[in-house]
Tab-separated table of C-alpha atoms in Angstrom:
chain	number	residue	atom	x	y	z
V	1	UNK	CA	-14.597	8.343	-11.127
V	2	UNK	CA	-12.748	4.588	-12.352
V	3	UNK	CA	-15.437	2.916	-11.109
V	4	UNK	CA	-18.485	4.832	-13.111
V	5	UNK	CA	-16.551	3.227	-16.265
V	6	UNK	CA	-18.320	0.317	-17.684
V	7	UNK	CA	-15.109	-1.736	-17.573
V	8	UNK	CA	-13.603	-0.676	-14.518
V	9	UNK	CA	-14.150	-1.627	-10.850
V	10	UNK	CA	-12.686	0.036	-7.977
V	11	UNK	CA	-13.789	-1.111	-4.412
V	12	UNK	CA	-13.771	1.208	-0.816
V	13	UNK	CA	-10.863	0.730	1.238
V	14	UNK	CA	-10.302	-2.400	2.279
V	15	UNK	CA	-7.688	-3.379	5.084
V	16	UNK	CA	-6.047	-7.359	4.128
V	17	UNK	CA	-3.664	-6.414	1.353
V	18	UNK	CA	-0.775	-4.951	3.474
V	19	UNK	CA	-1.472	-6.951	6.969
V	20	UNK	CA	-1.619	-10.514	5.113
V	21	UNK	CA	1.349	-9.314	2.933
V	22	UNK	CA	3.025	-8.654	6.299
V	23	UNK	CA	2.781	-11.372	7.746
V	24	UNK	CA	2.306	-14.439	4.659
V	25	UNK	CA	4.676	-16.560	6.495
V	26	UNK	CA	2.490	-17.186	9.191
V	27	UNK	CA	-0.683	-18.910	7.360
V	28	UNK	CA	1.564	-21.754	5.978
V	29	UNK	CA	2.696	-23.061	2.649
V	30	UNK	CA	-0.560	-22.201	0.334
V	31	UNK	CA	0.199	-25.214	-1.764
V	32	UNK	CA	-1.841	-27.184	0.890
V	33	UNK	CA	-5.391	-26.195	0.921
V	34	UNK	CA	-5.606	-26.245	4.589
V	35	UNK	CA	-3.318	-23.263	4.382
V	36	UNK	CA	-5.616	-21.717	1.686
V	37	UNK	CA	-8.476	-22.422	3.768
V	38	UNK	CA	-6.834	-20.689	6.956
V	39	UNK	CA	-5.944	-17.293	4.637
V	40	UNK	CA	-9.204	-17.228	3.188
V	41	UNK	CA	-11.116	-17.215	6.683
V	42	UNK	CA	-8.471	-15.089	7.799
V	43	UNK	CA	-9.603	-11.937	4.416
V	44	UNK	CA	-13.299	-13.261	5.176
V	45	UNK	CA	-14.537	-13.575	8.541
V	46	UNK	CA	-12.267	-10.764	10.344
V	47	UNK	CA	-13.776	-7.296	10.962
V	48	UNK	CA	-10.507	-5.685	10.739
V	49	UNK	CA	-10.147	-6.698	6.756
V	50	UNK	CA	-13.552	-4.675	5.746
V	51	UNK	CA	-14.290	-7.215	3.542
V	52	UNK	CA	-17.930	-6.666	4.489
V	53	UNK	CA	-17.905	-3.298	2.343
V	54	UNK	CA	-17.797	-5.197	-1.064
V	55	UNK	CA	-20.674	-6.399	-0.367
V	56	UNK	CA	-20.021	-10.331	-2.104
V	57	UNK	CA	-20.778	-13.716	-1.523
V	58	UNK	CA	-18.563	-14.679	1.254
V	59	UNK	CA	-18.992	-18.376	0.704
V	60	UNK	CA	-17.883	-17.776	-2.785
V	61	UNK	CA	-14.708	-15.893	-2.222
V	62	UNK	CA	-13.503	-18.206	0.296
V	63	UNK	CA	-14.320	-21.069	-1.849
V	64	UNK	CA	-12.392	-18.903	-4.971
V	65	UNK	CA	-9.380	-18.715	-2.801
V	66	UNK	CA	-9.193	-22.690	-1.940
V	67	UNK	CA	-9.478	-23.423	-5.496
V	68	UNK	CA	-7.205	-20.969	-7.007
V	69	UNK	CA	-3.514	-20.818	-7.535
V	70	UNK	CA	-1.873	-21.138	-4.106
V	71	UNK	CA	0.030	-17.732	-3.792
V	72	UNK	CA	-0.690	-14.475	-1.910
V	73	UNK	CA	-1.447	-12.307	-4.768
V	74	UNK	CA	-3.921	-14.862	-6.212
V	75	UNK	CA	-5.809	-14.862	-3.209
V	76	UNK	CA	-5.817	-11.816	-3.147
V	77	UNK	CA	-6.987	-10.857	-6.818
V	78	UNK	CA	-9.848	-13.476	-6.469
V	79	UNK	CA	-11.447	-11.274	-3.514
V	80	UNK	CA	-11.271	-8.166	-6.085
V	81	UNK	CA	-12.229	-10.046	-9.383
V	82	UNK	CA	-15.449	-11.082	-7.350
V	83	UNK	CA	-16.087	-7.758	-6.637
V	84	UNK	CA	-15.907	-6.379	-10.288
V	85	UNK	CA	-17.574	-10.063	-10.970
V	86	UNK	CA	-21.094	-8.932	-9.053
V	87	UNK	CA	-20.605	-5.343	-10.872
V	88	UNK	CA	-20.323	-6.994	-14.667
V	89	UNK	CA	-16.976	-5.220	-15.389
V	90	UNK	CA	-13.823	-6.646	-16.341
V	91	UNK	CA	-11.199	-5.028	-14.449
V	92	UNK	CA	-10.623	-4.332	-11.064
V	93	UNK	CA	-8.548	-1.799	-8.914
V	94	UNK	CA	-7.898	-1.066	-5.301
V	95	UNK	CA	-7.028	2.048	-3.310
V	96	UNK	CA	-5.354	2.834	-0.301
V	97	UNK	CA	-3.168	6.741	0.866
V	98	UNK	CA	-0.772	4.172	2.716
V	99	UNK	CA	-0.226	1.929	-0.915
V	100	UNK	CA	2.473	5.219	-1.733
V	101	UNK	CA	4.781	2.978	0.271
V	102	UNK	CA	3.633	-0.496	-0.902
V	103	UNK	CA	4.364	0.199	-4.423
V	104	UNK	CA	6.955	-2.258	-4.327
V	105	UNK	CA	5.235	-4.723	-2.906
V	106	UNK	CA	2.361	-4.562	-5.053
V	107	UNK	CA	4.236	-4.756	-7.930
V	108	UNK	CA	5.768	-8.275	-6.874
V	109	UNK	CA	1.830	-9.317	-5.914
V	110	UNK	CA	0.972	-7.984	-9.240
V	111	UNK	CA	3.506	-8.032	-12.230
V	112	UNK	CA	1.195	-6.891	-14.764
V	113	UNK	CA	-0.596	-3.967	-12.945
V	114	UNK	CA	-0.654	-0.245	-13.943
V	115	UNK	CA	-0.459	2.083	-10.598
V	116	UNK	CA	-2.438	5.574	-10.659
V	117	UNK	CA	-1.028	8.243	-7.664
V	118	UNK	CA	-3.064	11.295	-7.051
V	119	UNK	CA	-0.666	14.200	-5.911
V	120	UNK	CA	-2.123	16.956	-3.900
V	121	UNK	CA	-0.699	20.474	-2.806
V	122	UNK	CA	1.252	19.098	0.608
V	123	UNK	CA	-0.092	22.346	2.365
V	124	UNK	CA	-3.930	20.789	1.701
V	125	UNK	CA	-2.841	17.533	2.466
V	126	UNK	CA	-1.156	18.581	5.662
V	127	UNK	CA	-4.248	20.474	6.625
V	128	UNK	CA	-6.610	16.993	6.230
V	129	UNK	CA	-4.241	15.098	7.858
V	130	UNK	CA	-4.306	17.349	11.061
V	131	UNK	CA	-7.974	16.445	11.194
V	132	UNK	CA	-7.404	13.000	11.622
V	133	UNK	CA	-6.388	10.890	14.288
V	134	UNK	CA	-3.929	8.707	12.672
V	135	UNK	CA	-1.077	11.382	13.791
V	136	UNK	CA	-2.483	12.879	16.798
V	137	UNK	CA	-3.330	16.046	14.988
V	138	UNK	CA	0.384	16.907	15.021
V	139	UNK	CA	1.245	18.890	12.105
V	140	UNK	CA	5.142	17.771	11.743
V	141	UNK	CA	4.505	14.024	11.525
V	142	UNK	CA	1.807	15.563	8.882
V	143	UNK	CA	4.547	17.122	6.907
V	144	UNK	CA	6.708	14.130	6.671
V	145	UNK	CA	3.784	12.108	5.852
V	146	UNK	CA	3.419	13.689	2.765
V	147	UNK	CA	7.288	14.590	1.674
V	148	UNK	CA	7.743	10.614	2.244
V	149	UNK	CA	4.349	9.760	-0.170
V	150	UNK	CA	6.130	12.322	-2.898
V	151	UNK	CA	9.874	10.296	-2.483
V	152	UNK	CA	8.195	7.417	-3.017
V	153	UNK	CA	6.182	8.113	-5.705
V	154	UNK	CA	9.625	9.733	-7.844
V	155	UNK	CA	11.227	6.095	-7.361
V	156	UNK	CA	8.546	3.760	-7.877
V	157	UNK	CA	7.569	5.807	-10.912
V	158	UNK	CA	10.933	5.941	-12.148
V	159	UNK	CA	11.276	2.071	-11.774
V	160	UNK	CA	8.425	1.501	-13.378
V	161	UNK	CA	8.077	3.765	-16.346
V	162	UNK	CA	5.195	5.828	-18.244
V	163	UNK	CA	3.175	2.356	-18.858
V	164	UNK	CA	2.561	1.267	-15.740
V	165	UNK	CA	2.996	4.423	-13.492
V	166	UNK	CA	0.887	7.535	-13.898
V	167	UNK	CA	0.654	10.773	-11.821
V	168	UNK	CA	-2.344	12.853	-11.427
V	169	UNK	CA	-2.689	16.102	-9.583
V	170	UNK	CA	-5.580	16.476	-7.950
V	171	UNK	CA	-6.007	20.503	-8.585
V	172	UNK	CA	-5.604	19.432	-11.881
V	173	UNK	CA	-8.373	16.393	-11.427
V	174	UNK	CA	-11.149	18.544	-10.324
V	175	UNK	CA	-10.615	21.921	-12.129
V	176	UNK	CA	-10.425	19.764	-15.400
V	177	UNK	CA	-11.896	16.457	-14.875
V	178	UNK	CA	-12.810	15.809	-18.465
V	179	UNK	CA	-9.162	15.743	-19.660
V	180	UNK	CA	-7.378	15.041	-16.910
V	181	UNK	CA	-9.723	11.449	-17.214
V	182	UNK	CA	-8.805	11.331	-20.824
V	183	UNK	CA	-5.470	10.909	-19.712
V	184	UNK	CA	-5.704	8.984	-17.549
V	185	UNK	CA	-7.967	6.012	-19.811
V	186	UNK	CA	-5.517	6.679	-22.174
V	187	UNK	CA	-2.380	5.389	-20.066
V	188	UNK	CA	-4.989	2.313	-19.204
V	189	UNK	CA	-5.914	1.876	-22.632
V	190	UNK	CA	-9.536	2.207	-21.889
V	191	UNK	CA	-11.743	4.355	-23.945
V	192	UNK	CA	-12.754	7.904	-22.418
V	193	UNK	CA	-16.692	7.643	-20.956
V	194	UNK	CA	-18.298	11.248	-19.776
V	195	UNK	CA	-19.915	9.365	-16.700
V	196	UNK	CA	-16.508	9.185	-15.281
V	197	UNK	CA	-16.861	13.043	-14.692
V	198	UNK	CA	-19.912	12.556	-12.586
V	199	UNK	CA	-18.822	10.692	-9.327
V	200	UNK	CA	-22.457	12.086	-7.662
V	201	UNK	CA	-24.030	9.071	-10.019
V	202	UNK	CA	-22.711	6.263	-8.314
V	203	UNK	CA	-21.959	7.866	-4.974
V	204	UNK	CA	-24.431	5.704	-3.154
V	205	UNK	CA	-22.975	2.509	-4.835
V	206	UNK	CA	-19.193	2.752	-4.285
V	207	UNK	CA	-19.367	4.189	-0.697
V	208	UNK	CA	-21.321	2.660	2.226
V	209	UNK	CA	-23.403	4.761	3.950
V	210	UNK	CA	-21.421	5.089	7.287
V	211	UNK	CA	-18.542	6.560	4.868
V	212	UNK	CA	-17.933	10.498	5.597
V	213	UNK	CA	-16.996	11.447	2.270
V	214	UNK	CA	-20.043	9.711	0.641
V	215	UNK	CA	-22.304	13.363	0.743
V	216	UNK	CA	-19.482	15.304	-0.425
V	217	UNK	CA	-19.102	12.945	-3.422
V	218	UNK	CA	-22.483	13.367	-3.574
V	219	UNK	CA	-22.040	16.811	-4.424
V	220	UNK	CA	-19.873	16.402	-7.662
V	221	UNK	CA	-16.795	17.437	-8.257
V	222	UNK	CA	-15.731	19.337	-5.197
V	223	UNK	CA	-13.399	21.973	-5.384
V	224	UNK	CA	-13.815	24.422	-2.477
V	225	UNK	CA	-10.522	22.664	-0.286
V	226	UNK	CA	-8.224	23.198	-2.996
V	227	UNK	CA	-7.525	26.271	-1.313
V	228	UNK	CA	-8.836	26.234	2.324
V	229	UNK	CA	-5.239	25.060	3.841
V	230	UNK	CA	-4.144	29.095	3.913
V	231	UNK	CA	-7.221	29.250	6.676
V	232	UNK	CA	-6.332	26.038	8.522
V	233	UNK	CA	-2.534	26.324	8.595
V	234	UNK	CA	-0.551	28.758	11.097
V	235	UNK	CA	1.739	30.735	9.901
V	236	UNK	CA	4.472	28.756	11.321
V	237	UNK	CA	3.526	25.743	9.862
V	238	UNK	CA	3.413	27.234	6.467
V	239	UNK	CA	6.642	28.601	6.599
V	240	UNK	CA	8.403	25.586	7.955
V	241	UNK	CA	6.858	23.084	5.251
V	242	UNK	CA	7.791	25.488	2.832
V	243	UNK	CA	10.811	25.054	4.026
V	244	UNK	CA	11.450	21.772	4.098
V	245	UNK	CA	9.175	20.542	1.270
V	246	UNK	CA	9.750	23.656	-1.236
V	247	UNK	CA	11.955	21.570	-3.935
V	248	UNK	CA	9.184	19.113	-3.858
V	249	UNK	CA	6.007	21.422	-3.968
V	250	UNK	CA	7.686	23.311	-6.991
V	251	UNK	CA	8.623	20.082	-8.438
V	252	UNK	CA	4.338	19.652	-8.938
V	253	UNK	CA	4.243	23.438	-9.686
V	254	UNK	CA	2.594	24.358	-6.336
V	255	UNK	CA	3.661	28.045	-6.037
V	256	UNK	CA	5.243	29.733	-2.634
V	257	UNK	CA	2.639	30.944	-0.315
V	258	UNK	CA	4.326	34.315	0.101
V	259	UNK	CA	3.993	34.412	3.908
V	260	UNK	CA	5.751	36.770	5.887
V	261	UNK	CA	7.199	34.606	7.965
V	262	UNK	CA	10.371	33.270	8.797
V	263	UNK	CA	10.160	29.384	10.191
V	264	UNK	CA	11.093	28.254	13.488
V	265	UNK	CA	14.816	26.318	13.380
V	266	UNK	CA	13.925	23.872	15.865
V	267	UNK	CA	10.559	22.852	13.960
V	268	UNK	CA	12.537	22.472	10.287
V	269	UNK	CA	15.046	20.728	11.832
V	270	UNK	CA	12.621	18.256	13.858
V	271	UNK	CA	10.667	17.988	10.485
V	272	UNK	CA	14.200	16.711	8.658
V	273	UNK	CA	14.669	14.549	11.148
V	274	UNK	CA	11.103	12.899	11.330
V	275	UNK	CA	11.246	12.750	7.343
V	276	UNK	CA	14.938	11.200	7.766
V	277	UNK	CA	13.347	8.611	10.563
V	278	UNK	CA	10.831	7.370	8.510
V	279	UNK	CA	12.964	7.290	5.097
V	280	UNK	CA	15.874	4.818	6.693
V	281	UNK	CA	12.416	2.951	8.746
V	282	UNK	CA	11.139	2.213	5.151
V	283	UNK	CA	14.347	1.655	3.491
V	284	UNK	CA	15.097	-0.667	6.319
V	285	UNK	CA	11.626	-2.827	5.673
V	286	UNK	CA	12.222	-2.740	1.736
V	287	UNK	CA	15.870	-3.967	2.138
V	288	UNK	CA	14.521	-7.310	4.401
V	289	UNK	CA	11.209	-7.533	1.753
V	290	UNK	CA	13.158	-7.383	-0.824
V	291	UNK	CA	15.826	-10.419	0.654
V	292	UNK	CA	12.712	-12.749	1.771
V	293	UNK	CA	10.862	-12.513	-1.631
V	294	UNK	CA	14.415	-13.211	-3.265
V	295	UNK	CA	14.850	-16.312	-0.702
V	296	UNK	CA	11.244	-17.732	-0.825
V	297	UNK	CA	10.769	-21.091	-1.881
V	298	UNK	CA	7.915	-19.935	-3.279
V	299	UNK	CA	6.171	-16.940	-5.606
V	300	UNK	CA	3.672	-14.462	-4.063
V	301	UNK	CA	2.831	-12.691	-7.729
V	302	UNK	CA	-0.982	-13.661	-8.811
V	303	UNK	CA	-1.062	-15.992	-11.886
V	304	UNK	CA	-4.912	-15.295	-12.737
V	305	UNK	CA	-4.261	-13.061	-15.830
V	306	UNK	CA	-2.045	-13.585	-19.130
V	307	UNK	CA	0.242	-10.668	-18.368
V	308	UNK	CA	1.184	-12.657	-14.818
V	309	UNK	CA	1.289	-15.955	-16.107
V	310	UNK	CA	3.623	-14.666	-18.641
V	311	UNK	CA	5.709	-12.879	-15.648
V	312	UNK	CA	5.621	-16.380	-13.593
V	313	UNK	CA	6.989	-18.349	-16.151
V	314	UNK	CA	10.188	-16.896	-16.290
V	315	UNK	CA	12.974	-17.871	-14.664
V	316	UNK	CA	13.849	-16.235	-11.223
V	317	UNK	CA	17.339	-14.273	-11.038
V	318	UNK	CA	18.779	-15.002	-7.459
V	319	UNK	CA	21.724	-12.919	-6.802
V	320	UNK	CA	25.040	-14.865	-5.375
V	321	UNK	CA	24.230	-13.729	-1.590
V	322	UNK	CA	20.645	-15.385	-1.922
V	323	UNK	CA	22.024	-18.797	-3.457
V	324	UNK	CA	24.467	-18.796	-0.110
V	325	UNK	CA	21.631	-18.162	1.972
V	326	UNK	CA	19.540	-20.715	0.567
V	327	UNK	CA	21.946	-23.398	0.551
V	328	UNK	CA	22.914	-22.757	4.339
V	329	UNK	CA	19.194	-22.984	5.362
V	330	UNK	CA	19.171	-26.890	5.842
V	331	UNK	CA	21.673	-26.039	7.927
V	332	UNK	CA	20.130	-23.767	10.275
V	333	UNK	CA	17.043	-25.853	10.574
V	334	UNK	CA	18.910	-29.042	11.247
V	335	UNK	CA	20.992	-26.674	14.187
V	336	UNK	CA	17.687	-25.355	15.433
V	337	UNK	CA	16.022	-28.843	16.080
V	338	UNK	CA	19.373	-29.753	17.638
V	339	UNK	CA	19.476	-26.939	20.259
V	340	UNK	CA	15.090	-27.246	21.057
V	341	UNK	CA	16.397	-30.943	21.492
V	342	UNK	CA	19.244	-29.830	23.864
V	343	UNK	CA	17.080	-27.267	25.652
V	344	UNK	CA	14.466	-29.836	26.495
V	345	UNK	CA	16.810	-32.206	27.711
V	346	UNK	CA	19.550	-30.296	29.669
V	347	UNK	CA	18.081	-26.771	30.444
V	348	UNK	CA	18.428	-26.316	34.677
V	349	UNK	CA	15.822	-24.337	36.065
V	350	UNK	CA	17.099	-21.490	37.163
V	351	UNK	CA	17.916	-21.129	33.153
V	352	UNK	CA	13.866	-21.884	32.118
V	353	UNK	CA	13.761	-17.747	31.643
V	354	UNK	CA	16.488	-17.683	29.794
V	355	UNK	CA	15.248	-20.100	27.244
V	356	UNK	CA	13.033	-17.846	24.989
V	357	UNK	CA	15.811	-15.024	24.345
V	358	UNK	CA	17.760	-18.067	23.453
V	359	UNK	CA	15.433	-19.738	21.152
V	360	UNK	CA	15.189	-16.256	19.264
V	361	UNK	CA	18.252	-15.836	18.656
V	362	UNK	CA	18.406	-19.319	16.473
V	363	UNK	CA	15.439	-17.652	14.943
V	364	UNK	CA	17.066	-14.898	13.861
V	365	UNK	CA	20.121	-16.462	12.462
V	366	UNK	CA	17.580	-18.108	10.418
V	367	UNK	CA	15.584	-14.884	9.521
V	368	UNK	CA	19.084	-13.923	8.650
């Protein structure tokens, strides 16, 4: 529906944001263009990325990459301003279920960009997701799933306020699409086009053909799941989400299912606990994110637009805990040549096993 505006490009999924993000350490200072050149054939040539589904000049991209400014989110926003490039349209999005935890990230790729998140009844969405592989068709890891993409959404909104964070329900998407789309061009400050409520235009353009939900956007505006989770749910597995989830569904204004049911102890308390695991496992990953980007040498925000050269050019706030860190890292390299040096020289044999453990442990002082 973006993408059938005249200014607006939105790719299909892609899979390089998060995995290069993940691991940007590896491919190098990008102020050398060997470094460049390594991430760009890294988003190009690899299967795994899906870069072959925006179907652009490869050659082009990489070369885009080499040339442009040498951080991450540059890189990254020169693969998607091709894209929108070979479509004539003058901004670009991307998409991805799994960004609900990436927010964060994104935003430090991206200082100037405006997030859109799609809420859906959890019951529906916990009904898809059981279809799928990704959780081995186990309906509690299902559940958590989708209280986690809800917690997430309530602080990265909150963080970043009304003009860069807007929430959508879908219910409310396809029942209305006209003004739900009105709203939504309005918090872009894009003018409403009626094309945007006719997906079933562009299907074949946005969505290769190997792409499942390509004939049901075919169809239009779909509405006949909104519903069908009453069918594909037990009763047990109502009751329990409703459980669990019920602030969070009422929070959206999804309304009780009224099942007769009352839900299993063991299965709301394994669902608290799998929500609880993967709340601390994020909160864990954000905490170390967080302390890198504040430690880094160097930037990973884009500079390619006005708002994020104007972001870039201020000055970076390093709290007194980073400043220490920084100023004892000359330190721990100097003391992590020393001990390869004395490893090499006076290791005994019998200790050659013991070497690696070693060696990560100086690693992880300095990762500290």
């Amino acid at each position: 529906m973006l993408h059938a505006h005249p200014r607006i490009a939105v790719p299909p999924e892609t899979r390089f944001v998060m995995p290069a993000y993940r691991r940007r350490y590896a491919f190098g200072d990008l102020q050398l263009t060997a470094n460049r050149q390594r991430l760009a054939r890294w988003i190009v040539d690899r299967a795994e990325t899906r870069f072959s589904v925006l179907e652009v000049d490869a050659e082009k991209v990489r070369q885009a990459i080499i040339d442009g400014p040498p951080t991450l989110g540059s890189a990254f926003g020169a693969v998607f301003r091709e894209y929108s490039d070979s479509h004539g349209k003058a901004r670009w999005g991307d998409k991805r279920p799994a960004y609900y935890s990436f927010i964060e990230e994104l935003d430090a790729l991206f200082p100037d960009a405006q997030f859109i998140h799609v809420v859906r009844d959890g019951r529906a969405c916990v009904a898809s997701l059981k279809r799928t592989p990704w959780l081995d068709h186990e309906p509690i890891p299902c559940m958590a799933t989708w209280m986690m993409a809800i917690d997430c959404s309530r602080e990265s909104g909150a963080k970043l306020g009304r003009n860069r964070f807007c929430e959508v329900r879908y219910e409310d998407l396809v029942t209305d699409p006209e003004k739900e789309m009105r709203r939504v061009c309005e918090f872009l400050g894009e003018a409403f086009v009626p094309e945007m409520c006719h997906p079933e235009k562009i299907a074949e353009q946005v969505n290769p053909a190997h792409y499942q939900q390509r004939r049901q956007i075919s169809e239009g505006i779909y509405t006949k799941s909104m519903e069908a989770w009453r069918d594909e749910l037990t009763p047990w597995e109502i009751a329990t989400f409703e459980k669990a989830a019920g602030s969070r569904l009422a929070l959206y204004g999804y309304a009780p299912s009224g099942i007769d049911q009352e839900p299993p102890k063991d299965k709301v308390h394994e669902l608290l606990s799998e929500h609880r695991r993967l709340r601390q496992s994020l909160q864990s990953r954000r905490r170390s994110d967080r302390r890198k980007r504040v430690d880094a040498d160097r930037p990973v925000a884009a500079v390619l637009t006005e708002g994020q050269r104007k972001a870039a050019a201020e000055p970076m706030r390093r709290p007194l805990a980073s400043k220490l860190r920084r100023s004892a890292r000359p330190v721990v390299r100097r003391t992590r040549r020393l001990w390869r040096t004395m490893v090499r020289l006076e290791r005994p044999p019998r200790a050659a096993a013991a070497a690696p453990s070693a060696q990560q442990a100086v690693d992880n002082i300095e990762e500290t």
